[in-house]
Amino acid sequence: MTKRPNQAPAPPMTRPSFLRGIVGIWYRHALALTRVWKVATTWFVIEPACVLLAMGLGVGRLIGTLPTHGEYASFVTPGMIVGMAMYHAIFECSWGAFQRIQSHSVETLLTTPIGIVQLAAGEILWGATRSALSTIAVGGLALGLGWLDPSAFPGVLLVSMLVGVEFGAIGLCFAATAQTTSTLSLIFTIVATPLFFFSGSFFPMEILPRALQIAAWIAPLSPGVHLARGFATHDLHTTHLAAAVYLVLLGAASFPVAVWLLRRKLLR
Amino acid sequence: MAEIRVEKLVKRFGTVRAIDGLSFEVASGETFGLLGPNGAGKTTTMRVLSGLSPVDSGEVSIAGIDALRDPRAVRCVVGVVTQQDGLDDDLNVRQNLEVFGFLAGLSLRVARRHTREVLDFFGLASRSEDAIDELSGGMKRRLAIARALMIQPRAVILDEPTTGLDPHSRNRVWEELAQLKARGVTILMSTHYMDEAATLCDRIAILDRGRILALDPPLELIEKHTRGDVQELRVTTASHSSVRAELERAGIRWREVGAVFRLNREADPAAVRSIAGTRSEVRRANLEDVFLNLTGRELRDE
């Protein structure tokens, strides 16, 4: 390239890459987590372990085996793992992000050379990381109990991260629109809790009335549960492919909405 | 050459023009102040210049960059301090700076070096491992300014740098800003403290309702828009209503600014002295008087 004589002087600092912004947000969250790792351990291990053990050992002992789905503990495990992955991503990207918007520390991030897209992507990437950490903890416990096959673990982990991306983006939408913490809590009462119980985690969807079955299959956590169970039982067929496509589409569709809502909220 | 150039900027919120055709230039190395009451459009202007707020029309060029087209490039070379400190409570002092530097494109090694430098500059080195909520309000503000210096900016944009600070902390911030200026950093700041503007700024734009009413060095503003001295009447033992009655009887026009009666300059000194229960004082006019004369309102009006 030839240098023109009247070329403007190069700015003293080179512009950071697009990826730097995303990694930087992720780095911020990782640092924040290491500062509270003792408490964080309880989120990742103790609480989900209680639910998994109660379902697997408690309810599982009453039910024993399901007619079409085998042992109940093995049936419920992938659903629990994916449900917990959803909770972690939602918590991080709705509650966590909302608090940081309110305290203006998100505005500070935007005084660096990053844009809203990188902010949203970094937040969601971290949400998915928390989903993965949760799956490593709960899945590790399930491996130890013999309720999850080690060879199924990578597949289940991948599904958890996709679920993390999807619900991270959905969580950000709520963080960007909620006016108060009480409206924000709607994401738990109208989104997370119904999905957790009615996405096929605890019982096979076939036993629901027909109309509810359709709603349950459309529900955004169902493809994750179905896919994780497919990996767990080593029984993958075309419905799982459809679930994977649906899952990815849900994440891909939520992301631009989250970006749009965040831009509306933060750049006024 | 102008480091910051703003031309015919307009921004509406609904039907309200928060910025109403604003134009000004800040020279390289200059400290430029936007002085005005709350709601004058100061913060909106700062946010627009930082790329945090879209505009309806106008042009902004900062460090030779079209700031409306490429705000991210501006933020590579300009430090932005927003009105709220915006510190990250989940990180300690050092981590706040390091994460900021990393996001701005510094390597972690360079970010750590710059962190040490700015903490030294602000006398906060001993607090580097402290949690944010262990800092005083003044320290938090100074840390927020320190953060903007992580990128070794050629210009900084400061929105009300000392609002809400105690006098001691304000003085420290002033000192630090003066040192920055001495290093050649261009400073654009907003304030509603006239003493702050007069102390720090080379030139001041008096802003009201999104427009610049006057733009000059502080002393020239006072020369042009006041009559030099201001006579004031402080109430000691009289009631405010009796003072009003007496002033009216003596044919003196006045304006009440807080608890003080600011008298029209033609007031006859003998007549003023004869008002019982008051003490009259003559003082030099200041930027507050400039604003009052230009708008008929006080700087502190909401």
Coordinates of C-alpha atoms in Angstrom, one line a residue:
Chain A
M1 CA 0.0 0.0 0.0
T2 CA 1.4 3.4 -0.9
K3 CA 1.3 6.1 1.7
R4 CA -0.5 9.3 0.7
P5 CA 1.3 12.4 1.7
N6 CA -1.8 14.0 3.4
Q7 CA -2.7 10.8 5.3
A8 CA -4.2 11.4 8.7
P9 CA -1.8 10.4 11.6
A10 CA -2.5 6.9 12.8
P11 CA -4.5 6.9 16.1
P12 CA -2.2 6.1 19.0
M13 CA -4.2 3.0 20.0
T14 CA -5.2 0.3 17.5
R15 CA -8.8 -0.6 17.6
P16 CA -9.4 -3.8 19.5
S17 CA -10.8 -6.7 17.6
F18 CA -14.5 -7.6 17.6
L19 CA -13.8 -10.8 19.5
R20 CA -11.9 -8.9 22.2
G21 CA -15.1 -7.2 23.4
I22 CA -16.8 -10.6 23.8
V23 CA -13.9 -12.3 25.5
G24 CA -13.5 -9.2 27.7
I25 CA -17.1 -9.4 29.0
W26 CA -16.6 -13.1 29.6
Y27 CA -13.3 -12.4 31.4
R28 CA -15.1 -9.9 33.7
H29 CA -17.6 -12.5 34.7
A30 CA -15.0 -15.2 35.2
L31 CA -13.1 -12.9 37.5
A32 CA -16.3 -12.0 39.4
L33 CA -17.1 -15.7 39.9
T34 CA -13.6 -16.5 41.2
R35 CA -14.1 -13.8 43.8
V36 CA -17.1 -15.6 45.2
W37 CA -16.2 -19.2 44.4
K38 CA -17.1 -20.6 47.9
V39 CA -20.6 -19.4 47.6
A40 CA -20.8 -20.2 43.9
T41 CA -19.9 -23.8 44.7
T42 CA -23.2 -24.1 46.5
W43 CA -25.1 -22.9 43.4
F44 CA -23.4 -25.4 41.2
V45 CA -23.3 -28.4 43.4
I46 CA -25.4 -28.4 46.5
E47 CA -28.8 -27.2 45.2
P48 CA -28.9 -29.2 42.0
A49 CA -27.6 -32.3 43.9
C50 CA -30.5 -32.0 46.3
V51 CA -33.0 -32.0 43.4
L52 CA -31.3 -34.8 41.5
L53 CA -31.0 -37.0 44.6
A54 CA -34.6 -36.3 45.7
M55 CA -35.9 -37.3 42.2
G56 CA -33.5 -40.1 41.5
L57 CA -33.4 -41.8 45.0
G58 CA -36.7 -40.6 46.3
V59 CA -39.2 -40.6 43.5
G60 CA -37.1 -43.0 41.5
R61 CA -37.4 -45.7 44.2
L62 CA -41.2 -45.4 44.3
I63 CA -41.5 -45.6 40.5
G64 CA -38.6 -48.0 39.7
T65 CA -38.8 -48.4 35.9
L66 CA -41.1 -46.7 33.4
P67 CA -42.9 -48.9 30.9
T68 CA -41.3 -47.3 27.8
H69 CA -38.3 -45.4 29.2
G70 CA -36.5 -47.7 31.5
E71 CA -35.2 -46.8 34.9
Y72 CA -36.7 -43.6 36.3
A73 CA -33.4 -42.2 37.7
S74 CA -31.8 -42.5 34.3
F75 CA -34.9 -41.0 32.7
V76 CA -35.0 -38.0 34.9
T77 CA -31.3 -37.2 34.9
P78 CA -30.8 -35.7 31.5
G79 CA -34.0 -33.6 32.0
M80 CA -32.7 -32.3 35.4
I81 CA -29.3 -31.5 33.9
V82 CA -30.8 -29.5 31.1
G83 CA -33.3 -27.8 33.4
M84 CA -30.5 -26.7 35.7
A85 CA -28.5 -25.4 32.7
M86 CA -31.5 -23.3 31.8
Y87 CA -31.8 -21.9 35.4
H88 CA -28.1 -20.9 35.5
A89 CA -28.2 -19.1 32.1
I90 CA -31.5 -17.3 33.0
F91 CA -30.3 -16.3 36.4
E92 CA -27.0 -14.8 35.0
C93 CA -28.5 -13.0 32.0
S94 CA -31.6 -11.7 33.6
W95 CA -31.0 -11.1 37.3
G96 CA -27.3 -10.5 37.0
A97 CA -27.5 -8.3 34.0
F98 CA -30.4 -6.4 35.4
Q99 CA -28.5 -5.6 38.6
R100 CA -25.5 -4.4 36.6
I101 CA -27.6 -2.3 34.3
Q102 CA -29.2 -0.7 37.4
S103 CA -25.8 0.0 39.0
H104 CA -24.5 1.6 35.7
S105 CA -21.6 -0.8 35.5
V106 CA -23.0 -2.0 32.1
E107 CA -22.9 1.6 31.0
T108 CA -19.2 1.7 32.0
L109 CA -18.5 -1.3 29.8
L110 CA -20.0 0.7 26.9
T111 CA -17.5 3.5 27.5
T112 CA -14.9 1.1 26.2
P113 CA -14.7 0.6 22.4
I114 CA -17.3 -2.3 22.6
G115 CA -20.8 -2.2 21.1
I116 CA -24.1 -3.7 22.1
V117 CA -23.7 -6.8 20.0
Q118 CA -20.4 -7.7 21.7
L119 CA -21.9 -6.9 25.1
A120 CA -24.9 -9.2 24.4
A121 CA -22.7 -11.9 23.0
G122 CA -20.3 -11.8 25.9
E123 CA -23.2 -11.9 28.4
I124 CA -24.8 -14.9 26.6
L125 CA -21.4 -16.7 26.3
W126 CA -21.0 -16.4 30.0
G127 CA -24.6 -17.6 30.6
A128 CA -23.7 -20.7 28.5
T129 CA -20.5 -21.1 30.5
R130 CA -22.5 -21.2 33.7
S131 CA -24.8 -23.8 32.1
A132 CA -21.8 -25.8 31.3
L133 CA -20.3 -25.5 34.8
S134 CA -23.7 -26.6 36.2
T135 CA -23.8 -29.6 33.8
I136 CA -20.2 -30.6 34.8
A137 CA -21.2 -30.6 38.4
V138 CA -24.6 -32.3 38.2
G139 CA -23.6 -34.5 35.4
G140 CA -20.5 -35.6 37.4
L141 CA -22.7 -36.6 40.3
A142 CA -25.0 -38.5 37.9
L143 CA -22.0 -40.3 36.5
G144 CA -20.9 -41.3 39.9
L145 CA -24.4 -42.6 40.7
G146 CA -24.5 -44.6 37.5
W147 CA -27.5 -42.6 36.2
L148 CA -25.6 -41.2 33.2
D149 CA -23.4 -43.1 30.9
P150 CA -19.9 -41.5 30.6
S151 CA -20.0 -41.7 26.8
A152 CA -23.2 -39.6 26.8
F153 CA -21.6 -36.8 28.8
P154 CA -20.1 -34.8 25.9
G155 CA -23.4 -34.7 24.0
V156 CA -25.4 -33.7 27.2
L157 CA -22.8 -31.0 27.8
L158 CA -23.2 -29.6 24.3
V159 CA -26.9 -29.5 24.7
S160 CA -26.6 -27.7 28.0
M161 CA -24.5 -25.0 26.3
L162 CA -27.0 -24.6 23.5
V163 CA -29.8 -24.3 26.1
G164 CA -27.5 -21.8 27.9
V165 CA -27.2 -19.6 24.8
E166 CA -30.9 -19.8 24.1
F167 CA -32.0 -18.9 27.7
G168 CA -29.1 -16.4 28.1
A169 CA -30.6 -14.5 25.2
I170 CA -34.1 -14.8 26.6
G171 CA -32.9 -13.7 30.0
L172 CA -31.2 -10.6 28.5
C173 CA -34.6 -9.7 26.8
F174 CA -36.1 -9.6 30.3
A175 CA -33.2 -7.7 31.8
A176 CA -33.5 -5.1 29.1
T177 CA -37.3 -4.6 29.5
A178 CA -38.0 -5.1 33.3
Q179 CA -38.6 -1.8 35.1
T180 CA -38.2 -3.3 38.6
T181 CA -37.0 -6.5 40.2
S182 CA -40.6 -7.6 40.7
T183 CA -41.4 -7.4 37.0
L184 CA -38.1 -9.1 36.3
S185 CA -39.1 -12.0 38.6
L186 CA -41.7 -12.8 36.0
I187 CA -39.1 -14.6 34.0
F188 CA -38.9 -17.2 36.8
T189 CA -42.7 -17.5 37.4
I190 CA -43.9 -17.4 33.8
V191 CA -40.9 -18.8 32.0
A192 CA -38.5 -20.9 34.0
T193 CA -40.7 -22.7 36.4
P194 CA -43.4 -23.9 33.9
L195 CA -40.7 -24.9 31.5
F196 CA -38.8 -26.8 34.1
F197 CA -41.8 -28.9 35.1
F198 CA -43.6 -29.3 31.7
S199 CA -40.8 -29.9 29.2
G200 CA -40.6 -33.7 29.6
S201 CA -38.0 -33.7 32.4
F202 CA -40.0 -35.4 35.0
F203 CA -42.5 -37.5 33.0
P204 CA -42.8 -38.6 29.4
M205 CA -44.8 -36.1 27.4
E206 CA -47.0 -38.8 25.9
I207 CA -49.0 -39.0 29.1
L208 CA -50.2 -35.4 28.8
P209 CA -53.6 -34.6 27.1
R210 CA -53.2 -34.1 23.4
A211 CA -53.6 -30.3 23.3
L212 CA -51.1 -29.9 26.1
Q213 CA -48.7 -32.3 24.4
I214 CA -48.4 -29.9 21.4
A215 CA -47.8 -26.9 23.7
A216 CA -45.2 -28.9 25.6
W217 CA -43.3 -29.9 22.4
I218 CA -43.3 -26.3 21.3
A219 CA -42.0 -25.0 24.7
P220 CA -38.4 -23.8 24.3
L221 CA -36.9 -26.1 26.8
S222 CA -38.4 -29.3 25.3
P223 CA -35.9 -29.7 22.4
G224 CA -33.1 -29.5 24.9
V225 CA -34.6 -32.2 27.2
H226 CA -35.4 -34.4 24.2
L227 CA -32.0 -34.1 22.7
A228 CA -30.1 -34.7 26.0
R229 CA -32.2 -37.8 26.6
G230 CA -31.4 -39.0 23.1
F231 CA -27.7 -38.7 23.9
A232 CA -28.2 -40.3 27.4
T233 CA -30.0 -43.3 26.0
H234 CA -27.9 -43.6 22.8
D235 CA -31.1 -43.6 20.9
L236 CA -30.9 -40.8 18.4
H237 CA -33.2 -40.5 15.4
T238 CA -34.8 -37.8 13.2
T239 CA -36.9 -36.2 16.0
H240 CA -33.6 -35.4 17.7
L241 CA -32.2 -33.8 14.6
A242 CA -35.4 -31.7 14.5
A243 CA -35.0 -30.8 18.2
A244 CA -31.4 -29.7 17.5
V245 CA -32.4 -27.5 14.6
Y246 CA -35.3 -26.0 16.7
L247 CA -32.9 -25.4 19.6
V248 CA -30.4 -23.6 17.5
L249 CA -33.1 -21.6 15.8
L250 CA -34.6 -20.5 19.1
G251 CA -31.2 -19.2 20.2
A252 CA -30.5 -17.6 16.9
A253 CA -33.9 -15.8 16.9
S254 CA -33.6 -14.6 20.5
F255 CA -30.2 -13.0 20.0
P256 CA -31.2 -10.1 17.7
V257 CA -34.2 -9.4 19.9
A258 CA -32.0 -9.2 22.9
V259 CA -29.6 -6.9 21.1
W260 CA -32.5 -4.7 19.9
L261 CA -34.0 -4.4 23.4
L262 CA -30.6 -3.7 25.0
R263 CA -29.8 -1.0 22.5
R264 CA -33.2 0.6 23.2
K265 CA -32.5 0.4 26.9
L266 CA -28.9 1.5 27.0
L267 CA -28.4 3.9 24.1
R268 CA -31.1 6.5 24.5
Chain B
M1 CA -6.6 22.2 15.4
A2 CA -9.9 21.5 17.0
E3 CA -9.8 18.2 19.0
I4 CA -13.6 18.2 19.3
R5 CA -16.0 19.8 16.9
V6 CA -19.7 19.8 17.3
E7 CA -21.9 21.2 14.6
K8 CA -25.7 22.0 14.7
L9 CA -26.4 19.1 17.0
V10 CA -30.1 18.3 17.5
K11 CA -31.6 15.6 19.7
R12 CA -35.2 15.2 20.6
F13 CA -36.8 13.2 23.3
G14 CA -40.4 13.0 22.0
T15 CA -41.3 16.6 21.3
V16 CA -38.7 18.1 23.7
R17 CA -35.4 19.3 22.1
A18 CA -32.8 18.2 24.6
I19 CA -30.1 19.5 22.4
D20 CA -31.2 22.4 20.2
G21 CA -28.7 23.2 17.5
L22 CA -25.6 23.0 19.5
S23 CA -22.2 24.0 17.9
F24 CA -18.9 24.5 19.6
E25 CA -15.2 23.6 19.2
V26 CA -12.7 22.4 21.8
A27 CA -9.0 23.1 20.9
S28 CA -6.4 20.5 21.5
G29 CA -5.1 20.7 25.1
E30 CA -8.0 23.0 26.1
T31 CA -10.2 22.5 29.1
F32 CA -13.7 23.3 28.0
G33 CA -16.7 23.5 30.3
L34 CA -20.4 23.1 29.7
L35 CA -22.1 25.0 32.5
G36 CA -25.8 24.9 33.1
P37 CA -28.6 23.8 35.4
N38 CA -30.0 20.3 35.5
G39 CA -32.0 19.7 32.3
A40 CA -29.9 22.1 30.2
G41 CA -28.7 19.2 28.0
K42 CA -25.2 18.7 29.4
T43 CA -25.4 15.0 30.1
T44 CA -27.2 14.4 26.8
T45 CA -24.4 16.2 25.0
M46 CA -21.8 14.2 26.8
R47 CA -23.6 10.9 26.0
V48 CA -23.9 11.9 22.3
L49 CA -20.2 12.7 22.1
S50 CA -19.3 9.4 23.8
G51 CA -21.5 7.5 21.3
L52 CA -23.9 6.4 24.0
S53 CA -26.9 8.2 22.6
P54 CA -28.1 8.6 19.0
V55 CA -28.9 12.1 17.6
D56 CA -31.5 13.5 15.2
S57 CA -29.1 15.6 13.2
G58 CA -25.8 17.4 13.3
E59 CA -22.1 16.5 13.1
V60 CA -19.5 15.5 15.7
S61 CA -15.8 15.1 15.0
I62 CA -13.5 14.0 17.8
A63 CA -9.7 13.5 17.2
G64 CA -10.4 13.6 13.5
I65 CA -13.0 10.8 13.7
D66 CA -16.6 11.1 12.7
A67 CA -18.0 10.4 16.2
L68 CA -21.6 9.8 15.0
R69 CA -20.6 7.2 12.4
D70 CA -17.8 5.5 14.4
P71 CA -18.3 6.0 18.1
R72 CA -16.2 2.9 18.9
A73 CA -13.2 4.4 17.3
V74 CA -13.6 7.5 19.4
R75 CA -13.7 5.5 22.5
C76 CA -10.3 4.0 21.6
V77 CA -8.7 7.4 22.1
V78 CA -11.1 9.4 24.3
G79 CA -11.7 8.5 28.0
V80 CA -15.3 8.8 29.0
V81 CA -16.4 9.4 32.6
T82 CA -20.2 9.2 32.9
Q83 CA -22.2 10.9 35.6
Q84 CA -22.6 7.8 37.7
D85 CA -19.3 6.2 38.7
G86 CA -20.5 2.9 37.3
L87 CA -17.9 0.9 39.2
D88 CA -18.2 -2.9 39.2
D89 CA -19.1 -4.0 42.7
D90 CA -18.3 -7.6 41.9
L91 CA -14.6 -6.8 41.2
N92 CA -12.0 -5.1 43.4
V93 CA -10.3 -1.8 42.6
R94 CA -7.5 -3.3 40.5
Q95 CA -9.8 -5.7 38.6
N96 CA -12.1 -2.8 37.7
L97 CA -9.3 -1.1 35.9
E98 CA -7.8 -4.2 34.4
V99 CA -11.0 -5.4 32.9
F100 CA -11.7 -2.0 31.5
G101 CA -8.2 -1.9 29.9
F102 CA -8.6 -5.4 28.5
L103 CA -11.9 -4.4 26.9
A104 CA -10.3 -1.4 25.5
G105 CA -7.8 -3.6 23.7
L106 CA -4.8 -3.6 26.0
S107 CA -3.0 -6.9 26.6
L108 CA -3.4 -8.1 30.2
R109 CA 0.3 -7.3 30.8
V110 CA -0.1 -3.7 29.6
A111 CA -3.4 -3.4 31.4
R112 CA -1.7 -4.3 34.6
R113 CA 1.1 -1.8 34.0
H114 CA -1.4 1.0 33.3
T115 CA -3.4 0.0 36.3
R116 CA -0.4 0.6 38.6
E117 CA 0.3 3.9 36.9
V118 CA -3.1 5.4 37.2
L119 CA -3.5 4.1 40.8
D120 CA -0.3 5.8 41.6
F121 CA -1.3 9.0 39.9
F122 CA -4.6 9.1 41.9
G123 CA -2.9 8.0 45.2
L124 CA -5.0 4.9 45.3
A125 CA -2.2 2.3 45.0
S126 CA -2.7 1.2 48.6
R127 CA -6.4 0.4 47.9
S128 CA -5.8 -1.7 44.8
E129 CA -7.1 -5.0 46.4
D130 CA -10.0 -3.3 48.2
A131 CA -13.6 -4.0 47.4
I132 CA -15.5 -1.1 45.8
D133 CA -17.8 -0.7 48.8
E134 CA -14.9 -0.1 51.0
L135 CA -14.1 3.2 49.2
S136 CA -15.4 6.6 50.1
G137 CA -17.5 8.6 47.7
G138 CA -14.6 10.7 46.7
M139 CA -12.4 7.7 46.1
K140 CA -15.0 6.1 43.9
R141 CA -15.3 9.2 41.8
R142 CA -11.5 9.4 41.4
L143 CA -11.4 5.7 40.5
A144 CA -14.0 6.3 37.8
I145 CA -11.8 9.1 36.4
A146 CA -8.7 6.8 36.7
R147 CA -10.5 4.2 34.7
A148 CA -10.9 6.6 31.8
L149 CA -7.2 7.2 31.8
M150 CA -6.4 3.4 31.4
I151 CA -6.2 4.0 27.6
Q152 CA -3.9 7.0 28.0
P153 CA -6.5 9.1 26.1
R154 CA -5.7 12.2 24.2
A155 CA -9.0 13.7 25.4
V156 CA -11.4 13.0 28.3
I157 CA -15.1 13.6 28.5
L158 CA -16.2 14.2 32.1
D159 CA -19.9 14.5 33.1
E160 CA -20.1 16.4 36.3
P161 CA -16.9 15.2 37.8
T162 CA -17.5 16.4 41.4
T163 CA -21.2 16.4 41.8
G164 CA -22.1 15.1 45.3
L165 CA -18.5 15.2 46.6
D166 CA -17.3 16.8 49.8
P167 CA -15.1 19.9 49.5
H168 CA -11.9 18.0 50.2
S169 CA -12.5 15.4 47.5
R170 CA -13.6 18.1 45.0
N171 CA -10.2 19.9 45.5
R172 CA -8.4 16.6 44.9
V173 CA -10.3 16.0 41.7
W174 CA -9.6 19.6 40.6
E175 CA -5.9 19.1 41.3
E176 CA -5.8 15.9 39.3
L177 CA -7.7 17.4 36.4
A178 CA -5.3 20.3 36.4
Q179 CA -2.4 17.8 36.2
L180 CA -4.0 16.1 33.3
K181 CA -4.4 19.3 31.5
A182 CA -0.7 20.1 32.2
R183 CA 0.1 16.8 30.4
G184 CA -1.7 18.1 27.3
V185 CA -4.9 16.1 27.6
T186 CA -8.0 17.9 26.2
I187 CA -10.8 18.0 28.7
L188 CA -14.5 18.5 28.0
M189 CA -16.4 18.6 31.2
S190 CA -19.9 19.5 32.3
T191 CA -20.8 21.0 35.6
H192 CA -23.4 23.0 37.4
Y193 CA -20.9 24.4 39.8
M194 CA -19.8 27.8 38.7
D195 CA -16.7 27.8 40.9
E196 CA -15.6 24.5 39.3
A197 CA -16.0 25.9 35.8
A198 CA -14.2 29.1 36.8
T199 CA -11.3 27.2 38.4
L200 CA -10.7 24.6 35.7
C201 CA -11.9 25.8 32.4
D202 CA -10.2 27.8 29.7
R203 CA -13.5 28.5 28.1
I204 CA -17.1 28.0 29.2
A205 CA -20.2 27.5 27.3
I206 CA -23.3 28.5 29.2
L207 CA -26.0 26.1 28.3
D208 CA -29.7 26.3 28.9
R209 CA -32.5 24.3 27.3
G210 CA -30.1 22.7 24.8
R211 CA -28.7 25.9 23.5
I212 CA -25.5 27.8 24.1
L213 CA -26.3 31.3 25.5
A214 CA -22.7 32.5 25.8
L215 CA -19.3 31.1 25.2
D216 CA -16.0 32.7 26.4
P217 CA -13.2 32.4 28.9
P218 CA -14.7 32.8 32.5
L219 CA -13.5 36.3 33.1
E220 CA -14.7 37.6 29.8
L221 CA -18.1 36.0 30.4
I222 CA -18.3 38.0 33.7
E223 CA -17.1 41.2 32.0
K224 CA -19.5 40.9 29.1
H225 CA -22.6 39.8 30.9
T226 CA -22.4 41.5 34.3
R227 CA -21.7 45.0 35.5
G228 CA -18.7 43.9 37.6
D229 CA -20.0 44.3 41.1
V230 CA -23.1 43.0 42.7
Q231 CA -24.8 44.5 45.7
E232 CA -26.5 42.1 48.0
L233 CA -28.6 42.5 51.1
R234 CA -28.4 39.8 53.8
V235 CA -31.2 39.6 56.3
T236 CA -30.1 39.6 59.9
T237 CA -33.0 40.4 62.2
A238 CA -35.7 41.8 59.8
S239 CA -38.4 39.6 58.3
H240 CA -38.2 38.9 54.5
S241 CA -41.6 40.5 54.0
S242 CA -40.6 43.7 55.8
V243 CA -37.4 43.9 53.7
R244 CA -39.5 43.5 50.5
A245 CA -41.8 46.3 51.7
E246 CA -38.9 48.7 52.4
L247 CA -37.2 48.0 49.1
E248 CA -40.4 48.7 47.3
R249 CA -40.9 51.9 49.2
A250 CA -37.3 53.0 48.3
G251 CA -37.9 52.2 44.6
I252 CA -35.1 49.6 44.5
R253 CA -35.6 46.6 42.2
W254 CA -34.3 43.2 43.5
R255 CA -34.2 39.5 43.0
E256 CA -34.2 37.0 45.8
V257 CA -31.5 34.4 45.3
G258 CA -31.9 31.9 48.1
A259 CA -32.0 33.9 51.3
V260 CA -30.2 36.8 49.8
F261 CA -31.6 39.9 48.1
R262 CA -29.6 40.7 45.0
L263 CA -30.2 44.3 44.3
N264 CA -30.4 46.2 41.0
R265 CA -27.2 48.0 40.4
E266 CA -28.6 51.5 40.5
A267 CA -29.7 51.1 44.1
D268 CA -28.7 54.1 46.2
P269 CA -26.2 53.0 48.8
A270 CA -27.6 55.3 51.5
A271 CA -31.1 54.0 50.9
V272 CA -29.9 50.5 51.1
R273 CA -28.1 51.0 54.4
S274 CA -31.2 52.5 55.9
I275 CA -33.1 49.3 55.7
A276 CA -33.2 48.0 59.3
G277 CA -32.3 44.5 60.2
T278 CA -30.1 43.8 57.2
R279 CA -26.5 43.9 56.2
S280 CA -25.5 45.0 52.7
E281 CA -22.5 43.7 50.9
V282 CA -20.8 44.4 47.6
R283 CA -19.0 41.5 45.9
R284 CA -17.5 40.8 42.5
A285 CA -19.9 39.3 40.0
N286 CA -19.4 35.6 39.2
L287 CA -20.7 33.1 36.7
E288 CA -23.8 32.6 38.7
D289 CA -24.7 36.2 38.0
V290 CA -23.9 35.7 34.3
F291 CA -26.4 32.9 34.2
L292 CA -29.0 34.8 36.1
N293 CA -28.6 37.8 33.8
L294 CA -28.8 35.7 30.7
T295 CA -31.7 33.5 31.7
G296 CA -33.5 35.3 34.6
R297 CA -33.1 32.1 36.5
E298 CA -30.7 30.6 38.9
L299 CA -28.1 28.0 38.0
R300 CA -29.4 25.8 40.7
D301 CA -33.0 25.8 39.4
E302 CA -34.2 22.4 38.6

